mmCIF file of C-alpha atoms in Angstrom:
data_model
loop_
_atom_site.group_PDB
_atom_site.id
_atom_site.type_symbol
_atom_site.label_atom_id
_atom_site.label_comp_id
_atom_site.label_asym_id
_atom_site.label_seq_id
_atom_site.Cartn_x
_atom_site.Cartn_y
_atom_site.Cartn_z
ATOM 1 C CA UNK A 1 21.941 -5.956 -52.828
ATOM 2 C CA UNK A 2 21.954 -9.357 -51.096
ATOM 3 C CA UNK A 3 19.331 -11.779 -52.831
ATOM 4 C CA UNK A 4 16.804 -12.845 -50.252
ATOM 5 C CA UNK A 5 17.126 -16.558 -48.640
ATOM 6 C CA UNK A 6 14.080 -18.584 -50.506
ATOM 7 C CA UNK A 7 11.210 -17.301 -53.183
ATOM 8 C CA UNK A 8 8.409 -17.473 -50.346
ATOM 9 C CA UNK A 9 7.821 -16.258 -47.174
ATOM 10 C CA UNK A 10 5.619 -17.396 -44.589
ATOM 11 C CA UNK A 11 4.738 -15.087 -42.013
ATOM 12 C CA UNK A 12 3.628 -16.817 -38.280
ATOM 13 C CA UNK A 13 2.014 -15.809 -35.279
ATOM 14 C CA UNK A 14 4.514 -18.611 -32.530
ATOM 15 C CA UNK A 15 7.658 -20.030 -32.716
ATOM 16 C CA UNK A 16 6.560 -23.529 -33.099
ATOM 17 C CA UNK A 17 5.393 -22.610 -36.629
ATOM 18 C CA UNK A 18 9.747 -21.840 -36.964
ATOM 19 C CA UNK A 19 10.398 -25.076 -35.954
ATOM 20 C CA UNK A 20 7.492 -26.913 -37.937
ATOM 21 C CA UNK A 21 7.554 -24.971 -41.485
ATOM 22 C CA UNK A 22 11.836 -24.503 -40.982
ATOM 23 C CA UNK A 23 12.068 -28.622 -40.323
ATOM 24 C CA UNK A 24 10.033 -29.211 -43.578
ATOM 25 C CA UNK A 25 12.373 -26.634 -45.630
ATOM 26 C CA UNK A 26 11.365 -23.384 -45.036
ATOM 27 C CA UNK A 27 14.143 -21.149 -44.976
ATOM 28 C CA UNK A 28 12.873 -16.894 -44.849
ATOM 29 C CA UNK A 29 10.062 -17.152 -41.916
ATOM 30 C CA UNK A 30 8.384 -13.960 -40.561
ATOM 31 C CA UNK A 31 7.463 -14.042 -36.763
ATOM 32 C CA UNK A 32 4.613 -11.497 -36.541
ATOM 33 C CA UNK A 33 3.761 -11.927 -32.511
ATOM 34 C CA UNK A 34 0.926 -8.767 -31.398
ATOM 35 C CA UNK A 35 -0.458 -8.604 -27.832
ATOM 36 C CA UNK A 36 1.170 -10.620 -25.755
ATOM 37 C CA UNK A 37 2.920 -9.307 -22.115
ATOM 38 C CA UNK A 38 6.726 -8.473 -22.677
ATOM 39 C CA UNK A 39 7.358 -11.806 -21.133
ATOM 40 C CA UNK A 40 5.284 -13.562 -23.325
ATOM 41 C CA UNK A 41 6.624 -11.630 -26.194
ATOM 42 C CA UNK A 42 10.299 -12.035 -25.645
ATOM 43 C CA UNK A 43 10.170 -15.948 -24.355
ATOM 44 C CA UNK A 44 8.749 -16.786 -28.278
ATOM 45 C CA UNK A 45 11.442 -14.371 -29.693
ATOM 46 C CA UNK A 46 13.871 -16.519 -28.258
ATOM 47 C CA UNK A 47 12.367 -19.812 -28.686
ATOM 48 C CA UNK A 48 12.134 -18.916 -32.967
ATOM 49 C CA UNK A 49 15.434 -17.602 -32.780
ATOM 50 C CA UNK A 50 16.701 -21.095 -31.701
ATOM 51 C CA UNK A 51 14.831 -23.058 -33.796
ATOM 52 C CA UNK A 52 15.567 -21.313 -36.493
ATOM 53 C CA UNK A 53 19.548 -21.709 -36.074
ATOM 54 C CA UNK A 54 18.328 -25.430 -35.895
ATOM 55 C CA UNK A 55 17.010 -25.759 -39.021
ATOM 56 C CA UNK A 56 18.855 -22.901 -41.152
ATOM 57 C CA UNK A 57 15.982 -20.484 -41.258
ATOM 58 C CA UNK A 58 16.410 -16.531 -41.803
ATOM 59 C CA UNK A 59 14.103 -15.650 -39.189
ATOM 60 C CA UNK A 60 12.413 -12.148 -39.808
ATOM 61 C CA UNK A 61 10.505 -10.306 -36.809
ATOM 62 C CA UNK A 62 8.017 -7.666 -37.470
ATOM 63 C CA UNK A 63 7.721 -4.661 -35.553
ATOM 64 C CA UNK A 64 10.218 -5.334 -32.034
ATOM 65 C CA UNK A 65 13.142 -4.089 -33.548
ATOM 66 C CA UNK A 66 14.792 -3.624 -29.574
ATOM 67 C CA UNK A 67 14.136 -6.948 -29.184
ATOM 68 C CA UNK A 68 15.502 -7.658 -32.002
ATOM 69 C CA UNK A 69 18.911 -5.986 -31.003
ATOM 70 C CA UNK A 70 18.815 -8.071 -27.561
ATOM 71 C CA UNK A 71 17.920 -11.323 -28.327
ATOM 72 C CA UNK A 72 20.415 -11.626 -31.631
ATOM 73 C CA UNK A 73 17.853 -12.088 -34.480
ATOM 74 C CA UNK A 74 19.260 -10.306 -37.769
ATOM 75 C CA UNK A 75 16.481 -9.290 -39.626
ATOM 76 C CA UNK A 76 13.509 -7.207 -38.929
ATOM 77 C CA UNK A 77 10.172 -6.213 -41.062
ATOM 78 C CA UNK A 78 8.820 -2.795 -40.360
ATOM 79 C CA UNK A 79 5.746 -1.279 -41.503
ATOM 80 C CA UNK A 80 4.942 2.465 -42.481
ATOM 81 C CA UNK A 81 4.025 3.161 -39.154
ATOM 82 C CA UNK A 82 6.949 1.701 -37.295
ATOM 83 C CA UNK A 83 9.077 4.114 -39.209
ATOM 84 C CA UNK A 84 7.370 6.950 -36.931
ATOM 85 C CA UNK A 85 9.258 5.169 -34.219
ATOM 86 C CA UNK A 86 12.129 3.463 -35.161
ATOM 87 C CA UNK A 87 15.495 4.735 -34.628
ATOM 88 C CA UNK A 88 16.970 3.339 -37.799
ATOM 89 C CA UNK A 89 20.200 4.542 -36.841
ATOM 90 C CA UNK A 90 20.619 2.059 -34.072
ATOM 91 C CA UNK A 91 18.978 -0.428 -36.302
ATOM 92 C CA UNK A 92 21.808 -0.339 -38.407
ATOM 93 C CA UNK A 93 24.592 0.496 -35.867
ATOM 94 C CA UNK A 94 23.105 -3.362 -34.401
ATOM 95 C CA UNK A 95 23.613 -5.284 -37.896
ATOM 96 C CA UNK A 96 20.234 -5.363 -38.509
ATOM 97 C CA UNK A 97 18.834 -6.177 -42.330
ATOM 98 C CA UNK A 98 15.522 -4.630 -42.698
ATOM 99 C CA UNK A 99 12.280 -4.819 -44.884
ATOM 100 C CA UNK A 100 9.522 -2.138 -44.918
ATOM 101 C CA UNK A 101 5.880 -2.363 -46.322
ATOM 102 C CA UNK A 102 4.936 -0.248 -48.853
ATOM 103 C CA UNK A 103 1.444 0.267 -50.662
ATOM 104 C CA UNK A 104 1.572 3.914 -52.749
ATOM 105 C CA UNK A 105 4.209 5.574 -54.453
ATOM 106 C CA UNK A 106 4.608 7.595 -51.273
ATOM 107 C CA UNK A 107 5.184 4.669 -49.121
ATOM 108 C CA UNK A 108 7.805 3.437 -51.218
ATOM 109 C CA UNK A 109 9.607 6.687 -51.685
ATOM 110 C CA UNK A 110 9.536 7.020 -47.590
ATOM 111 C CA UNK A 111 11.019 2.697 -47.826
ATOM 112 C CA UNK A 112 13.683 3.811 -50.340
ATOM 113 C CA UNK A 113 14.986 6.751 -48.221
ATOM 114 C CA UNK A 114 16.027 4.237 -45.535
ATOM 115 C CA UNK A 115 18.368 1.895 -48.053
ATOM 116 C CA UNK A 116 16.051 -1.457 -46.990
ATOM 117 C CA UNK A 117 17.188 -4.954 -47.856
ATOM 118 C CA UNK A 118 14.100 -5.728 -49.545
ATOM 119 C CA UNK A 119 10.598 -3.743 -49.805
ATOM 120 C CA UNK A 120 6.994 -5.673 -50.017
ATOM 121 C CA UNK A 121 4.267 -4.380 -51.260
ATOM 122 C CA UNK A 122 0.322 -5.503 -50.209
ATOM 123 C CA UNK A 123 -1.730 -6.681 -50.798
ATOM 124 C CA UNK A 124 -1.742 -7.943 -54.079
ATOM 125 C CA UNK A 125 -5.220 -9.230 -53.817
ATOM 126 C CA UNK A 126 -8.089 -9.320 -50.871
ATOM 127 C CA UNK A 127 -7.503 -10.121 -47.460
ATOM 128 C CA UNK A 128 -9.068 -11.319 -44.565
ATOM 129 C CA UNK A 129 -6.341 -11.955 -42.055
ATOM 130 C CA UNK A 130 -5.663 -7.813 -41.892
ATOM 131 C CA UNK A 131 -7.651 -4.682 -42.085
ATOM 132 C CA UNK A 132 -6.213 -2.427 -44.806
ATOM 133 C CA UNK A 133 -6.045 1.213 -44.991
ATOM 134 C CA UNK A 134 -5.557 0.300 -49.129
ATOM 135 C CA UNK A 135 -7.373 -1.452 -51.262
ATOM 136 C CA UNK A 136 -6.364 -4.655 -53.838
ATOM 137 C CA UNK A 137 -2.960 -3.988 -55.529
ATOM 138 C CA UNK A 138 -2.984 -6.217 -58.449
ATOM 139 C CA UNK A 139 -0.096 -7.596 -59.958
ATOM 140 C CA UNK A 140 0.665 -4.598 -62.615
ATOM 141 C CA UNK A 141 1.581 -3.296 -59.425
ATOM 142 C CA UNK A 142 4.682 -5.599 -58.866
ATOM 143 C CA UNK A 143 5.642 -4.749 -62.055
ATOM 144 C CA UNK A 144 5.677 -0.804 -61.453
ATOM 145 C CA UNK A 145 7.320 -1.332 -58.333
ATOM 146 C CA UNK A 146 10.622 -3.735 -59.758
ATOM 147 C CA UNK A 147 11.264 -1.124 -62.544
ATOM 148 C CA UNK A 148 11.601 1.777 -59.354
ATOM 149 C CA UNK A 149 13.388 -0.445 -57.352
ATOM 150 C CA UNK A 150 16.189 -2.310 -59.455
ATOM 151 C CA UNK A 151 18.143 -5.188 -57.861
ATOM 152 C CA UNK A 152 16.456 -4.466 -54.255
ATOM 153 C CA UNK A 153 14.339 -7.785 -53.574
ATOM 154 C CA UNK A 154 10.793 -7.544 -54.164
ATOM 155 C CA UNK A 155 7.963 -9.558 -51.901
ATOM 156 C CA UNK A 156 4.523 -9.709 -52.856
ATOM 157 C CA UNK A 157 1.919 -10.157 -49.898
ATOM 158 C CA UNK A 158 -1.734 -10.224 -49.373
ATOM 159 C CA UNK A 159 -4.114 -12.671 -50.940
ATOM 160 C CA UNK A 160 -1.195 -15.198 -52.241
ATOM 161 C CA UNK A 161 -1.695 -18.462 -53.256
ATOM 162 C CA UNK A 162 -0.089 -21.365 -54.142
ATOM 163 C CA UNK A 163 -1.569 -20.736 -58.112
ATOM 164 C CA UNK A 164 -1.473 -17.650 -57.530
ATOM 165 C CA UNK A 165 2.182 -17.216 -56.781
ATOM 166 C CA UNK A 166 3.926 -17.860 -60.017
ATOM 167 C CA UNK A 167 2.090 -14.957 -61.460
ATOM 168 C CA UNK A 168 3.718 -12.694 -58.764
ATOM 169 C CA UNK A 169 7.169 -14.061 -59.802
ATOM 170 C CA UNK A 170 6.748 -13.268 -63.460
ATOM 171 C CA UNK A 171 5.439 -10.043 -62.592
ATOM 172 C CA UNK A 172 8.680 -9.130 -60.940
ATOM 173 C CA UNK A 173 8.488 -10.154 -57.585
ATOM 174 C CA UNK A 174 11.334 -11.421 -56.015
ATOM 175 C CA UNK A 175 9.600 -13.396 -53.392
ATOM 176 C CA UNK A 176 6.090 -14.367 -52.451
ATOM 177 C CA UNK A 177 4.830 -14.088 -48.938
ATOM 178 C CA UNK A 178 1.517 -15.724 -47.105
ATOM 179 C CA UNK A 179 -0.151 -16.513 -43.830
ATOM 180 C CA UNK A 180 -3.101 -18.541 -43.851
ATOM 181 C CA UNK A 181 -1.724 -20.923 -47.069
ATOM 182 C CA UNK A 182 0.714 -22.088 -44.359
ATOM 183 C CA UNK A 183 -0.560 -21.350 -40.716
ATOM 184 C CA UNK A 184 -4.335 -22.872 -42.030
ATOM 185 C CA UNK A 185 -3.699 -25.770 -44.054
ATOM 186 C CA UNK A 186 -4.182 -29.037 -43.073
ATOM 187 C CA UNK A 187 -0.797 -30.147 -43.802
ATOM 188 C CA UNK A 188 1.056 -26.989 -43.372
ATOM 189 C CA UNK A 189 4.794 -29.495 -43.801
ATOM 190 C CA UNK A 190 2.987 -30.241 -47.327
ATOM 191 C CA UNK A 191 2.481 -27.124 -48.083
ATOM 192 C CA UNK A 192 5.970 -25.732 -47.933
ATOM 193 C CA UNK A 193 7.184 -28.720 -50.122
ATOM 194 C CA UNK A 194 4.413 -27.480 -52.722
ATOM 195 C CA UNK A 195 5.525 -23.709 -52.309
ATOM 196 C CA UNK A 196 9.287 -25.102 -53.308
ATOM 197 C CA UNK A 197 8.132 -26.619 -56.301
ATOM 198 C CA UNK A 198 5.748 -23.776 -57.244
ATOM 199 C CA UNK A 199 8.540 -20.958 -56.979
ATOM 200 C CA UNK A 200 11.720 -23.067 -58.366
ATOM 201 C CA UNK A 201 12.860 -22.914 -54.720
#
């Protein structure tokens, strides 16, 4: 099982965030685009993709695995429900890596079935950016979930912060993922230089 690019993860709602967070050393980026017209939709796919050759980021995109498959990006997240949908065979007939959300024992048993490249599991504490079916995870959790899972990569999400992160790490975690500790901040390029020195890379 392939290690995962960097210890954190932001996750990003446009492609400039790619080029801005991937310029000041991000390298693992989630684009997480919702609601816009295919047009829209597929113009920002392709704009992260480029920037992120640009700047040597592993660009992730949630949910548009077809899009995925057409414009060349190598690495899609998934959630419980997209694995209603999904046909993971063509997913992996394309190349595709793949990382699925998980919050129960069930969830994860479902993530496992499918041989992902890494599995997250959410939140670990409160948050305001999503509405969640489940409640706070804690970080017990993380370890519960590395002793199932072995040498598959681990990402903790929901709730992280910049303190808070180390504890995910020594809890198990692989990698540590946020939003609004990058997308919010007022000096987002800052921010990822922090995260680096924070997670030991």
């Amino acid at each position: 099982m392939s290690a995962l690019p960097q210890k954190f993860y932001p996750v990003v709602d446009s492609a400039l965030w790619v080029d801005r967070l991937g310029a000041a050393g991000a390298r693992f980026i989630q684009l997480r685009v919702k609601d816009l017209p295919e047009a829209e939709l597929r113009a920002q796919v392709r704009q992260a993709r480029d920037y992120a050759a640009r700047h040597g980021v592993c660009l992730v995109l949630n949910d548009f695995w077809q899009l995925a498959l057409e414009e060349g990006v190598s690495y899609i997240h998934l959630g419980q429900e997209d694995l209603d949908t999904a046909d993971m065979s063509a997913i992996r007939k394309g190349g595709l890596r793949v990382g699925i959300s998980t919050h129960s024992h069930e969830e994860l048993e479902r993530a496992l079935s499918f041989n992902p490249d890494y599995v997250a599991l959410g939140p670990i504490w409160e948050t305001r950016l999503k509405k969640m079916a489940f409640g706070p995870q804690g970080v017990e959790k993380l370890r519960d979930w590395k002793q199932r899972i072995g040498d598959m990569p681990l990402v903790a999400i929901g709730g992280i912060t910049l303190q808070r992160a180390p504890l995910c790490l020594n809890a198990g975690a692989d990698c540590v993922s946020a939003v609004s500790a990058f997308t919010q901040h007022a000096d987002p390029e800052g921010q990822v230089r922090a995260w680096q020195a924070a997670t030991g890379g």
